Coordinates of C-alpha atoms and ligand atoms in Angstrom, one line a residue:
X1 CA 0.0 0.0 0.0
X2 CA 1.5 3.4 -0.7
X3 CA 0.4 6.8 -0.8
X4 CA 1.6 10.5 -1.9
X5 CA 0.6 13.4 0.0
X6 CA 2.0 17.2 -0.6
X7 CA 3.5 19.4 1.7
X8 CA 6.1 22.3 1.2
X9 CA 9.1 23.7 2.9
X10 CA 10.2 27.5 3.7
X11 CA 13.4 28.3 1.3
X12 CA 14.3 32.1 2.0
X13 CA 11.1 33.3 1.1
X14 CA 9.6 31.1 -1.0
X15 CA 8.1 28.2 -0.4
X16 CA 9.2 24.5 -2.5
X17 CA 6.9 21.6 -3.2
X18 CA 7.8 18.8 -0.9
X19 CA 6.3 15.5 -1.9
X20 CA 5.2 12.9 1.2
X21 CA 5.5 9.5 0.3
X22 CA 4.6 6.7 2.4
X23 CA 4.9 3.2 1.9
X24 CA 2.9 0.3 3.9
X25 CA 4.5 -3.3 4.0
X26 CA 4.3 -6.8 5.6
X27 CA 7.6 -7.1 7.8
X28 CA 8.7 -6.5 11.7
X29 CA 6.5 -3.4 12.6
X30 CA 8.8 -0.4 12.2
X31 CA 8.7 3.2 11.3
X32 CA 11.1 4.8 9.3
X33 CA 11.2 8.5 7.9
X34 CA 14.0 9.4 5.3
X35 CA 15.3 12.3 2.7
X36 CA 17.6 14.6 4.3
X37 CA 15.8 14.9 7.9
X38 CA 17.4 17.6 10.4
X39 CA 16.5 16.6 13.7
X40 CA 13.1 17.8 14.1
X41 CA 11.6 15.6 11.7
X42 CA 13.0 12.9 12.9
X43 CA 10.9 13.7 16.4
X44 CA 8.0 14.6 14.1
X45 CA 8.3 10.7 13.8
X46 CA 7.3 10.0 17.4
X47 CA 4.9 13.0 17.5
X48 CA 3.3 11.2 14.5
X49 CA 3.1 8.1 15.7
X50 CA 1.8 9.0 19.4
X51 CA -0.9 11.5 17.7
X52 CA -2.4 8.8 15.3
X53 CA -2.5 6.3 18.3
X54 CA -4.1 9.1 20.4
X55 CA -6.6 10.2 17.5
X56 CA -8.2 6.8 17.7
X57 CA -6.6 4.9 15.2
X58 CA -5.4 1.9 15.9
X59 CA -2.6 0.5 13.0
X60 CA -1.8 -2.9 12.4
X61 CA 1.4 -3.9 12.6
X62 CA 3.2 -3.1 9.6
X63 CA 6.5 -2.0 8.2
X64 CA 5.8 2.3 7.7
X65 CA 8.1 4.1 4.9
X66 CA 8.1 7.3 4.8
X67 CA 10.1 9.7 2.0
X68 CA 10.1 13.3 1.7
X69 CA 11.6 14.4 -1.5
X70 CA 13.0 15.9 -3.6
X71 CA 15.8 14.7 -1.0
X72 CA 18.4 17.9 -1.8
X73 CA 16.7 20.3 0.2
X74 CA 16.8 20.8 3.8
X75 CA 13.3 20.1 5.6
X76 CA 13.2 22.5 9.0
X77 CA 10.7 23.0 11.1
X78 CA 7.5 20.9 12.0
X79 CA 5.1 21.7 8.9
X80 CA 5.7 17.8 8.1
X81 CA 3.7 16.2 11.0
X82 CA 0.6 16.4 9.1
X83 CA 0.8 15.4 5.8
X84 CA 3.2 12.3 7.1
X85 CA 0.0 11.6 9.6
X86 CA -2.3 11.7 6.6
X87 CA -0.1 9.8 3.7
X88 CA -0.1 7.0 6.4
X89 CA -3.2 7.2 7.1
X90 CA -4.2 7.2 3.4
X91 CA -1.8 4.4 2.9
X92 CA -4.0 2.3 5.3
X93 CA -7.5 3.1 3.6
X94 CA -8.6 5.7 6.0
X95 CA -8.6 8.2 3.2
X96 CA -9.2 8.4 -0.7
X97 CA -6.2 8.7 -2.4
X98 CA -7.9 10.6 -5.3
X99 CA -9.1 13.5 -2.1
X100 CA -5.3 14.1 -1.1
X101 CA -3.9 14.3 -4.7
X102 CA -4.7 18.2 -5.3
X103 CA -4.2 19.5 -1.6
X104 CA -1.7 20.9 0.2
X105 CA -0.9 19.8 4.0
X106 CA 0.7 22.4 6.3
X107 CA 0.7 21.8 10.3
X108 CA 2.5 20.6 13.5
X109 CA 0.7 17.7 15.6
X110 CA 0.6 17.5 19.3
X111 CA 0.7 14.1 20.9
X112 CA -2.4 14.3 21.5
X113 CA -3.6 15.1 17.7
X114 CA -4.0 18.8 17.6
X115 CA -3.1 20.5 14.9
X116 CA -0.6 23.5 16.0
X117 CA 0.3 26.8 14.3
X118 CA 3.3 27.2 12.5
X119 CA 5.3 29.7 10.9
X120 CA 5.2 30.8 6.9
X121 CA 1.7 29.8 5.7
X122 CA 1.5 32.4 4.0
X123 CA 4.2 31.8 1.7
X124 CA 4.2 28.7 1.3
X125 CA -0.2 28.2 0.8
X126 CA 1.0 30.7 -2.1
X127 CA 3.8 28.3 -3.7
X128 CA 1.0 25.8 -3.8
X129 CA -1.4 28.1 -5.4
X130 CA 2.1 28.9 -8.7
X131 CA 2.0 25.3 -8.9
X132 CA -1.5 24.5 -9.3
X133 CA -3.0 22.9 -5.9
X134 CA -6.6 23.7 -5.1
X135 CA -6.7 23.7 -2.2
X136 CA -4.6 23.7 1.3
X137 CA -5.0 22.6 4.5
X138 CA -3.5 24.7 7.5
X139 CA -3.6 25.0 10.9
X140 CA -6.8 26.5 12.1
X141 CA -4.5 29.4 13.8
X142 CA -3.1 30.3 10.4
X143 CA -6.1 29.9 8.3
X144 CA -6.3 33.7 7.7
X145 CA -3.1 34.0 6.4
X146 CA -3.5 30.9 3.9
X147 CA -6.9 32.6 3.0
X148 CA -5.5 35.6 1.7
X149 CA -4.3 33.8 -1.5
X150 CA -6.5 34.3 -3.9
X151 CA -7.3 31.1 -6.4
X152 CA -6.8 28.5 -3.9
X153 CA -9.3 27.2 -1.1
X154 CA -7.7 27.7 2.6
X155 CA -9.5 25.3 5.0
X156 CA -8.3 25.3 8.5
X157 CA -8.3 22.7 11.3
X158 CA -7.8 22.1 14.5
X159 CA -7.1 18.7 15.0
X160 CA -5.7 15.4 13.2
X161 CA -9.6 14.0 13.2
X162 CA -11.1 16.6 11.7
X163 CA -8.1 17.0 8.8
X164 CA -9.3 13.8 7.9
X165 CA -12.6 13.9 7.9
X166 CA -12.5 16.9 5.6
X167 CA -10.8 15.4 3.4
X168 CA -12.9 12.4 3.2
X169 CA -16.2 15.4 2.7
X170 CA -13.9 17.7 1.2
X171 CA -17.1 19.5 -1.4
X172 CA -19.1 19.7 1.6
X173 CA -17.1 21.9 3.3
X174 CA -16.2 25.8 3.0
X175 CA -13.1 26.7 2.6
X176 CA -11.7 29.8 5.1
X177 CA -13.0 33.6 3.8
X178 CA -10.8 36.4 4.0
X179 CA -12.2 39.8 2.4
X180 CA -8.8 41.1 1.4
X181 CA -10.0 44.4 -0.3
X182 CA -12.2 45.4 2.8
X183 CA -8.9 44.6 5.1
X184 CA -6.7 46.2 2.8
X185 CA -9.4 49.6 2.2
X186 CA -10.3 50.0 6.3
X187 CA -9.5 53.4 6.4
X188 CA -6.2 53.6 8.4
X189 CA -7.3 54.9 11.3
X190 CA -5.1 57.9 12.2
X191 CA -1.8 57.7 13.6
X192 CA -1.8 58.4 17.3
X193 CA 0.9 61.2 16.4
X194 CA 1.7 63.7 14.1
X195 CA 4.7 66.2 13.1
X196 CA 2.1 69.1 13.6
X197 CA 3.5 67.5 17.5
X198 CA 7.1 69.2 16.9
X199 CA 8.1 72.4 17.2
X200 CA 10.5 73.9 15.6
X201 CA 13.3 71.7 13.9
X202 CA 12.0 73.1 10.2
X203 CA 16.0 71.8 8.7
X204 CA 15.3 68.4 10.4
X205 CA 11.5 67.8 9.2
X206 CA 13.0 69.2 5.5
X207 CA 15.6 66.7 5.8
X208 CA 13.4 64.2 7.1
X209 CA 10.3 64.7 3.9
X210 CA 13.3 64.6 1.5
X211 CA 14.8 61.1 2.8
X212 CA 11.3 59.9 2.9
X213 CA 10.9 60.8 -1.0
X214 CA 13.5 58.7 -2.5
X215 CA 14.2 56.5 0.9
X216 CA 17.3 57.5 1.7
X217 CA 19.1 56.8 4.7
X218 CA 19.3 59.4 7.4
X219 CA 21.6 60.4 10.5
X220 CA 20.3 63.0 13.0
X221 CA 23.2 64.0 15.3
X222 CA 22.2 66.1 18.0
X223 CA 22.4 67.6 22.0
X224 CA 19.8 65.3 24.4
X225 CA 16.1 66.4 24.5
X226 CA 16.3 67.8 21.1
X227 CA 13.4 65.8 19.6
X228 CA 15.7 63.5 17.7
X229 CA 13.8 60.4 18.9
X230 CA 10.7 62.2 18.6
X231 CA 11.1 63.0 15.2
X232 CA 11.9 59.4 13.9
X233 CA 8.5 58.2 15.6
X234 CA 6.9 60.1 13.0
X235 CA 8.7 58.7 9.9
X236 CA 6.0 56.3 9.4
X237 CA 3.3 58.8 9.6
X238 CA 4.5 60.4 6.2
X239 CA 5.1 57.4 4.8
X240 CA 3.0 56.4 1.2
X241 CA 0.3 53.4 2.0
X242 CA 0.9 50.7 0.9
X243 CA -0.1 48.6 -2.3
X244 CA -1.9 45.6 -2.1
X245 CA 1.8 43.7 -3.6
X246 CA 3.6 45.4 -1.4
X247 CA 1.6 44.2 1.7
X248 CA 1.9 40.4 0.4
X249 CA 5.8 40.9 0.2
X250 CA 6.2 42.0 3.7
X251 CA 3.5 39.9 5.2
X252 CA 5.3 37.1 3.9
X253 CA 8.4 37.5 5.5
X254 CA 6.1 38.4 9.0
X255 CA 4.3 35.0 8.4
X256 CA 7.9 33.2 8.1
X257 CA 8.9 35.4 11.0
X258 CA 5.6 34.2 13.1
X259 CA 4.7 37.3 13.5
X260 CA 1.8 38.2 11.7
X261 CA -0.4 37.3 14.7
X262 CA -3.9 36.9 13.6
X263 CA -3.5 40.0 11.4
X264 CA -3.9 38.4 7.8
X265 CA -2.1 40.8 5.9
X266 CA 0.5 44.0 7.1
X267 CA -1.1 46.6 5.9
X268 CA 0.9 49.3 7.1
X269 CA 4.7 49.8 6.2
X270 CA 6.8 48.6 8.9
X271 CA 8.8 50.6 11.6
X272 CA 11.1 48.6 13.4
X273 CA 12.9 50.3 16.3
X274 CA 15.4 47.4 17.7
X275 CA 17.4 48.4 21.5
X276 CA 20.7 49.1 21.3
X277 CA 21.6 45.7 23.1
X278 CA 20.2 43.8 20.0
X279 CA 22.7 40.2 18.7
X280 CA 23.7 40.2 15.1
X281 CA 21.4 37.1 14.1
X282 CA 18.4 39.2 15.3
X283 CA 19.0 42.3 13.4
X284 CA 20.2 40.7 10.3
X285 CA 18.3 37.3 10.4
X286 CA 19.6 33.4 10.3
X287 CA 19.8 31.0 13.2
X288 CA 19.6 27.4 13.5
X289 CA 16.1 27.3 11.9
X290 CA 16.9 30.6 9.6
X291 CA 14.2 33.5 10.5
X292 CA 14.1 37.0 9.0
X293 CA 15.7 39.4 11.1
X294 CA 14.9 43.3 11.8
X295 CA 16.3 44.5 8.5
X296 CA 14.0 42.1 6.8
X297 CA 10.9 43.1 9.0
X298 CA 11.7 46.7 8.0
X299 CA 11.8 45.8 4.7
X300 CA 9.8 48.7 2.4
X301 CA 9.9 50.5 5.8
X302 CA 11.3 51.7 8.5
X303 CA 14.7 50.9 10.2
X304 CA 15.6 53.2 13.2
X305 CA 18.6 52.6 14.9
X306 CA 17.9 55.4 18.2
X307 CA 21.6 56.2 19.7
X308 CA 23.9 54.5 16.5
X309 CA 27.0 54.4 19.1
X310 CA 25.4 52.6 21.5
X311 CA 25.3 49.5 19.3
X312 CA 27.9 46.6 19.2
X313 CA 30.4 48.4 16.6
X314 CA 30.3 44.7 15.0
X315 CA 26.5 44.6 14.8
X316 CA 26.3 47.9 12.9
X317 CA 29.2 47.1 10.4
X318 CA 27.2 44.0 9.3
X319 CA 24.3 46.0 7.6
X320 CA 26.8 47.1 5.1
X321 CA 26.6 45.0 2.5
X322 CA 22.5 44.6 3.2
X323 CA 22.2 48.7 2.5
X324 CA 24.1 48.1 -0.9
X325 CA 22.1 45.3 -1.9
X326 CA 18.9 45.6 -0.9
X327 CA 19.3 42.1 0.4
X328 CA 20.8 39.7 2.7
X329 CA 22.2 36.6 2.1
X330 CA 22.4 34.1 4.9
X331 CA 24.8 31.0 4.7
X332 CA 24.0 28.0 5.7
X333 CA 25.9 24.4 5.9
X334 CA 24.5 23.2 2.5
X335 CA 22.8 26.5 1.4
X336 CA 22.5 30.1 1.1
X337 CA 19.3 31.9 1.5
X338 CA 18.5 35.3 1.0
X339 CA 15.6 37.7 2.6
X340 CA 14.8 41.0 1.4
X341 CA 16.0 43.9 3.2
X342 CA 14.8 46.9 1.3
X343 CA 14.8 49.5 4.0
X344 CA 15.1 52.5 5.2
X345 CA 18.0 53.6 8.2
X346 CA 17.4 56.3 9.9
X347 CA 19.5 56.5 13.2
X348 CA 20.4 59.0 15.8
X349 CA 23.1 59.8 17.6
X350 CA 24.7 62.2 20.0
X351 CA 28.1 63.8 19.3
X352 CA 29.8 62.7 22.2
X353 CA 29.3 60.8 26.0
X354 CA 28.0 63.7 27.4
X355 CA 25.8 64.9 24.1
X356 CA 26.5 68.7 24.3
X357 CA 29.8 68.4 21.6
X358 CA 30.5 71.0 20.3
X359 CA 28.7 73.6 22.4
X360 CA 31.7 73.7 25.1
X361 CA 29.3 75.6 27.9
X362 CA 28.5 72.3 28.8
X363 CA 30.7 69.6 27.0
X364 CA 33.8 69.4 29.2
X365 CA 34.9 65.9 26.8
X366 CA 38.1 66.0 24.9
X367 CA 38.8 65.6 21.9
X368 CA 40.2 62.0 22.0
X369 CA 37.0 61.2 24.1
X370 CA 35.0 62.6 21.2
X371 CA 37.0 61.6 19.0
X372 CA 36.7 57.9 20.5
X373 CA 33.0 58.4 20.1
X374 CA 32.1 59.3 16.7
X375 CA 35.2 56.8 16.0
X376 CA 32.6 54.0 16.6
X377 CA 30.7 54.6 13.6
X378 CA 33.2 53.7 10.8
X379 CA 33.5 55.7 8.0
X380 CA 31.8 53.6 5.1
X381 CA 29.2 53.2 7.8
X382 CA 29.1 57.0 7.9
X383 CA 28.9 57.1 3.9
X384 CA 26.2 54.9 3.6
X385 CA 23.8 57.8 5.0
X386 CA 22.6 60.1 2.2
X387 CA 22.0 62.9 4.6
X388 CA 22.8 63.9 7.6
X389 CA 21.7 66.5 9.6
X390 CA 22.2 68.4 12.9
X391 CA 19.3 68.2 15.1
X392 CA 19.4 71.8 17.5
X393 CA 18.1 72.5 20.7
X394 CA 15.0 74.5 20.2
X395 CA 14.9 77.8 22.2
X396 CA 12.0 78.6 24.2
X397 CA 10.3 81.4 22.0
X398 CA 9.7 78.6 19.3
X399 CA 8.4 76.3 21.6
X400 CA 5.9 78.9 22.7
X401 CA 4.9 79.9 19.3
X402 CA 1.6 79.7 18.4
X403 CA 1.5 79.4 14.5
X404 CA 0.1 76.0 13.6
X405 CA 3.1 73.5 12.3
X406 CA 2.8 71.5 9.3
X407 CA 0.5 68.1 9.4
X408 CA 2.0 64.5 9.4
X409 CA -0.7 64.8 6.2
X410 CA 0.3 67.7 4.4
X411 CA 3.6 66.6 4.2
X412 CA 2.7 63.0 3.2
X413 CA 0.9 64.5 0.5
X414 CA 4.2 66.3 -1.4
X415 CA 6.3 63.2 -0.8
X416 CA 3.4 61.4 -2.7
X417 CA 4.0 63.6 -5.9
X418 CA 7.7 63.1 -5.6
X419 CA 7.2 58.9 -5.4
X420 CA 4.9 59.7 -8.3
X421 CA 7.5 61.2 -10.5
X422 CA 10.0 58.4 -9.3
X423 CA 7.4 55.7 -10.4
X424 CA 6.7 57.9 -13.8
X425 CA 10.4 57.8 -14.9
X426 CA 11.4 54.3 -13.7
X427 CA 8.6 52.6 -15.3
X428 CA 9.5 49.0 -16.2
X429 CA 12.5 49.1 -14.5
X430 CA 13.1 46.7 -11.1
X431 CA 13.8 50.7 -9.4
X432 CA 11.3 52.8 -7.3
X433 CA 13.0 55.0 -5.8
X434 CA 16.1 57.2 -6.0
X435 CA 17.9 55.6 -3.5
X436 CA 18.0 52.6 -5.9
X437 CA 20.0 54.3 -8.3
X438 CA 23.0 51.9 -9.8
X439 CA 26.2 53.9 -10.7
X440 CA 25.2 53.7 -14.5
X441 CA 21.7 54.9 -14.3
X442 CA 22.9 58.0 -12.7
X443 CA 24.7 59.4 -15.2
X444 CA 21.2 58.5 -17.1
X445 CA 19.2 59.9 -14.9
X446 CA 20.7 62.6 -13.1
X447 CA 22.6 64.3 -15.8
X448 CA 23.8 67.9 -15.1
X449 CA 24.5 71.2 -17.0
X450 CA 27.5 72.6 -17.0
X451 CA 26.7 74.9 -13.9
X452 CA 25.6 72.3 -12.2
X453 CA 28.9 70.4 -12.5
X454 CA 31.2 72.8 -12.1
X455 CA 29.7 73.5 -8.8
X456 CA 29.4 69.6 -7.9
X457 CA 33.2 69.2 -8.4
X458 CA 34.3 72.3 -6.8
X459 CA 32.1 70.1 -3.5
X460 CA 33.7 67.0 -4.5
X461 CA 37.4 68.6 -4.1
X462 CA 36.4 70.8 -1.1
X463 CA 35.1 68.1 0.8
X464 CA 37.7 65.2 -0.5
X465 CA 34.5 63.0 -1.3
X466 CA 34.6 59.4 -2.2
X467 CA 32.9 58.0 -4.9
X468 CA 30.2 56.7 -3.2
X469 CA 29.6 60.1 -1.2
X470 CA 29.7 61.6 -4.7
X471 CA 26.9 59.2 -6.4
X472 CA 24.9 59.8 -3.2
X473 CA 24.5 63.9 -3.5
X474 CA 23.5 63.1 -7.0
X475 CA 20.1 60.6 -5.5
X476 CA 19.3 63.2 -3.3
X477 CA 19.9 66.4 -5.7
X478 CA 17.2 64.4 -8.1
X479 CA 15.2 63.9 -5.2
X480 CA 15.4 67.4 -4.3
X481 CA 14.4 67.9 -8.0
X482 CA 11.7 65.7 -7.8
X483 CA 10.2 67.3 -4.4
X484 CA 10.6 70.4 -6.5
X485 CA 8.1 68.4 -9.6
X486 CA 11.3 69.3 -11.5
X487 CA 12.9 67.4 -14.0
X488 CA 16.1 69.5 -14.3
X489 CA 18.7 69.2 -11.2
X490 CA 19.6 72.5 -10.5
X491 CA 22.4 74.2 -8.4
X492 CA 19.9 74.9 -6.1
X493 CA 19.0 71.7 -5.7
X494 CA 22.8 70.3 -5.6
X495 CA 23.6 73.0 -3.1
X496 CA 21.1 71.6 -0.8
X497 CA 22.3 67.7 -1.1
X498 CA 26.0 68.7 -0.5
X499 CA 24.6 70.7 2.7
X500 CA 23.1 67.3 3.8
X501 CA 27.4 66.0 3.6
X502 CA 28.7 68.6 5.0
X503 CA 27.8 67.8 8.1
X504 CA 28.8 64.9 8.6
X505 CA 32.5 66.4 7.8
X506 CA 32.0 69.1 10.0
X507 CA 31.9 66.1 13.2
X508 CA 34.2 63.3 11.4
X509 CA 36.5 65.2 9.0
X510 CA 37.4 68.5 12.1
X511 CA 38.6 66.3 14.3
Ligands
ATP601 N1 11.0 70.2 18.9 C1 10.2 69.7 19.9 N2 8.9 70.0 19.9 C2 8.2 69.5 20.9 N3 8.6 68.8 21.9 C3 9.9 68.5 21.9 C4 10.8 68.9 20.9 N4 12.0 68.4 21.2 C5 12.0 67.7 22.3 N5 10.7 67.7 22.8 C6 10.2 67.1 24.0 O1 11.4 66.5 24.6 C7 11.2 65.1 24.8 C8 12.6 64.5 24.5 O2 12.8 64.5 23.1 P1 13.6 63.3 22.4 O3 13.5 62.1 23.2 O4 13.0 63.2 21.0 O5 15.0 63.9 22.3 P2 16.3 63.2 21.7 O6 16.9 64.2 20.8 O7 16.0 61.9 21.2 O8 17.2 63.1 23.0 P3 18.4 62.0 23.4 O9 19.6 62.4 22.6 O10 18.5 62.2 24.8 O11 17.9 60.7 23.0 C9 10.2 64.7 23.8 O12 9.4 63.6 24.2 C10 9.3 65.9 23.7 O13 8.3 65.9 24.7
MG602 MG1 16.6 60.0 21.7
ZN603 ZN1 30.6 66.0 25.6

């Protein structure tokens, strides 16, 4: 007697087609699982075994095969106990072969046959749905996220007994119903703040609208108490909603994360805000069983890193190649895998221990103390932020002022025209945004008059720039441009990208 039943395994984020075959046979009674097990489906063997005894069915003693395949890939994590449960179980008669051929099985078992959440439904009830499954069966716990695939029938259940006898009555059932356009149109209900909430700090919020525009990364440097933190909190608030494709991309690395809760989709751009204490494997993802990390959940969001020198200098230098990419690639004994890590850093910082550098009323730290301070943010680090900008304390007339500051939706409203005119001129292209820009389609894209050059390079020798640092004032000149519903990058729009570098040589290059 033998019988195939379909799972499918979590590959970076993607899911793969794992096939579950399981062979019956006259012999000593014994159980065997094979095809490159780690060690968790090996104990999915017992939890198997205990949870069929436990549902009520009672096996005869036979010889039980059971082969995942294709046998090259590594099987993690506990999504197997399931469809090995029912490829026995349809081995023995219990179930129609012909019901199990189209479906695909997702879930953990507890001994005593309940079917337990697990981790990347989402992606992986959509791999079934590209290679032509109709339906999937998930954990009742994740039967939200599976339902949000559209052209495939989710069903949940709960336990063992009740997986089978749905697939034994499997057209009298209905599958799980998600209304994704009413979750994805629910008004957002407001943010609970707004940068009509900060006074002052026009440079900063300038600064902040442009980096927003073409997602650059930004570095506010600044005394204590100056609203740097305050600020950052509200990035998102500014922030384009977003699309329906965009919400499936980053709700399938939450669902691989096991994070998306009972929230089917994300539909609100992510702003993650990890301590300063944070390990290496947790901001940039991997592990034993590999999981996304916080650049990944801030992918096509938010990545603030509140007081940058606080950090393990280690833990920092890591997100370099990440922030050139786009990416990450994790290695693994037989593998690689990679996550998306299209985000945005924005990070703060003070200029020295005590914060007050250089205002020496009240900084009293010398130069190699400050020096040994901003040293621990290493200079391609430094480079990898498009703009940086000096956060001042406010004074107390602007605090007291009682003209009305700009809305969180006014201002979300311009960087929307300058996203549209990014989207305009990179149609069909794999860019969005500014920040994006490869070497070669800069000198496409933001090509210069003569002016404009000859002011560029009199910056570039001024300020002994590096290549990068060059390439980088040209993203944010066209962004400046672009805020500006200008086509043309003009010097006034150059001046005010090399301002956003001249600050960071004012702290790094003086001393
Ligand atoms: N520009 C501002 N407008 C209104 N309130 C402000 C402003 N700046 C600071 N505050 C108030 O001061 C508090 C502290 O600001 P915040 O924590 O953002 O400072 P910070 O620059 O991050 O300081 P630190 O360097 O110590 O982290 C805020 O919660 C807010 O109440
Ligand atoms: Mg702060
Ligand atoms: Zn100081």
């Amino acid at each position: 007697m033998f019988s195939k039943a379909y799972s499918a395994v979590i590959n970076g984020i993607n899911g793969l087609i794992v096939s579950v075959e399981a062979d019956v046979s006259d012999g000593l009674p014994l159980f065997d699982m094979v095809g490159l097990l780690n060690s968790e489906v090996k104990e999915a063997r017992e939890r198997v075994r205990i949870a069929l005894k436990n549902s009520g069915y009672k096996l005869p003693p036979k010889r039980i095969t059971v082969n995942l395949s294709p046998a090259d890939i590594r099987k993690e994590g506990t999504v197997f106990d399931l469809p090995v449960a029912i490829a026995i179980l349809t081995a023995f008669g219990y179930i129609l072969e012909e019901n199990i051929k189209t479906t695909l099985i997702i879930g953990e078992l507890s001994l005593n046959g309940r079917v337990q959440k697990v981790n990347g439904v989402l992606p992986l009830v959509y791999a079934a749905r590209q290679a032509g499954f109709s339906r999937c069966i998930v954990p009742k716990d994740n039967a939200r996220e599976g339902a949000v695939v559209s052209g495939i029938m989710t069903y949940g259940v709960s336990s063992l007994k009740e997986a089978v006898e749905l697939l034994n009555d499997i057209d009298g059932k209905q599958p799980d119903i998600v209304d994704v356009a009413r979750l994805f149109n629910e008004p957002i209900s407001e943010h609970d703040v707004d940068f009509s909430e900060v006074a002052g700090q026009y440079t900063v919020k300038r600064a902040i609208e442009i980096a927003v525009s073409g997602m650059h990364n930004i570095l506010m440097i600044g005394p204590p108490g100056s609203g740097k933190t305050m600020l950052a909190r509200r990035i998102p608030t500014i922030m384009p909603e977003l699309s329906f494709e965009e919400s499936m991309e980053i709700s399938k690395i939450y669902s691989i994360a096991g994070l998306l809760d009972n929230r089917a989709l994300i539909t609100r751009r992510p702003f993650r805000s990890p301590h300063h204490s944070i390990t290496c494997t947790a901001l940039v993802g991997g592990g034993i069983i590999p999981k996304p990390g916080e650049i990944s959940l801030a992918h096509l969001g938010v990545l603030f890193l509140d007081e940058l020198p606080e950090f393990n200098k280690n833990t920092i230098e890591v997100l370099r190649q990440p922030l050139e990419e786009k990416s990450v690639t994790i290695s693994r004994l037989n593998a690689t895998i990679r996550y998306p890590a299209g985000f945005m850093l924005v990070a703060s910082m003070n200029p020295c221990s005590c914060g007050y550098f250089p205002d020496r009323n009240k900084c009293n730290c010398s130069i190699p103390m400050v020096k040994r301070y901003l040293g621990k943010i290493s200079k391609p680090l430094l480079d990898r932020f498009d703009i940086c900008i000096e956060a001042m304390q406010i004074d107390y007339k602007e605090l007291q002022k009682k003209s009305k500051n700009e809305t969180s939706k006014v201002i979300r409203e311009r960087i929307y025209r300058a996203r549209q005119m990014q989207t305009e001129r990179y149609r069909n292209q794999d860019i969005w945004f500014n920040s994006q820009l490869t070497p070669g389609n800069i000198r496409k894209y933001c090509k210069l008059e003569s002016k404009e050059q000859a002011l560029l390079e009199q910056a570039f020798t001024r300020m002994n720039l590096s290549v990068r640092a060059y390439h980088r004032i040209l993203m944010v000149a066209r962004t400046i441009a672009d805020l500006d519903m200008s086509d043309r990058i003009t010097t006034k729009h150059i001046s005010e990208a090399v301002c956003y570098r001249s600050i960071d040589c004012k702290y790094w290059g003086e001393i």
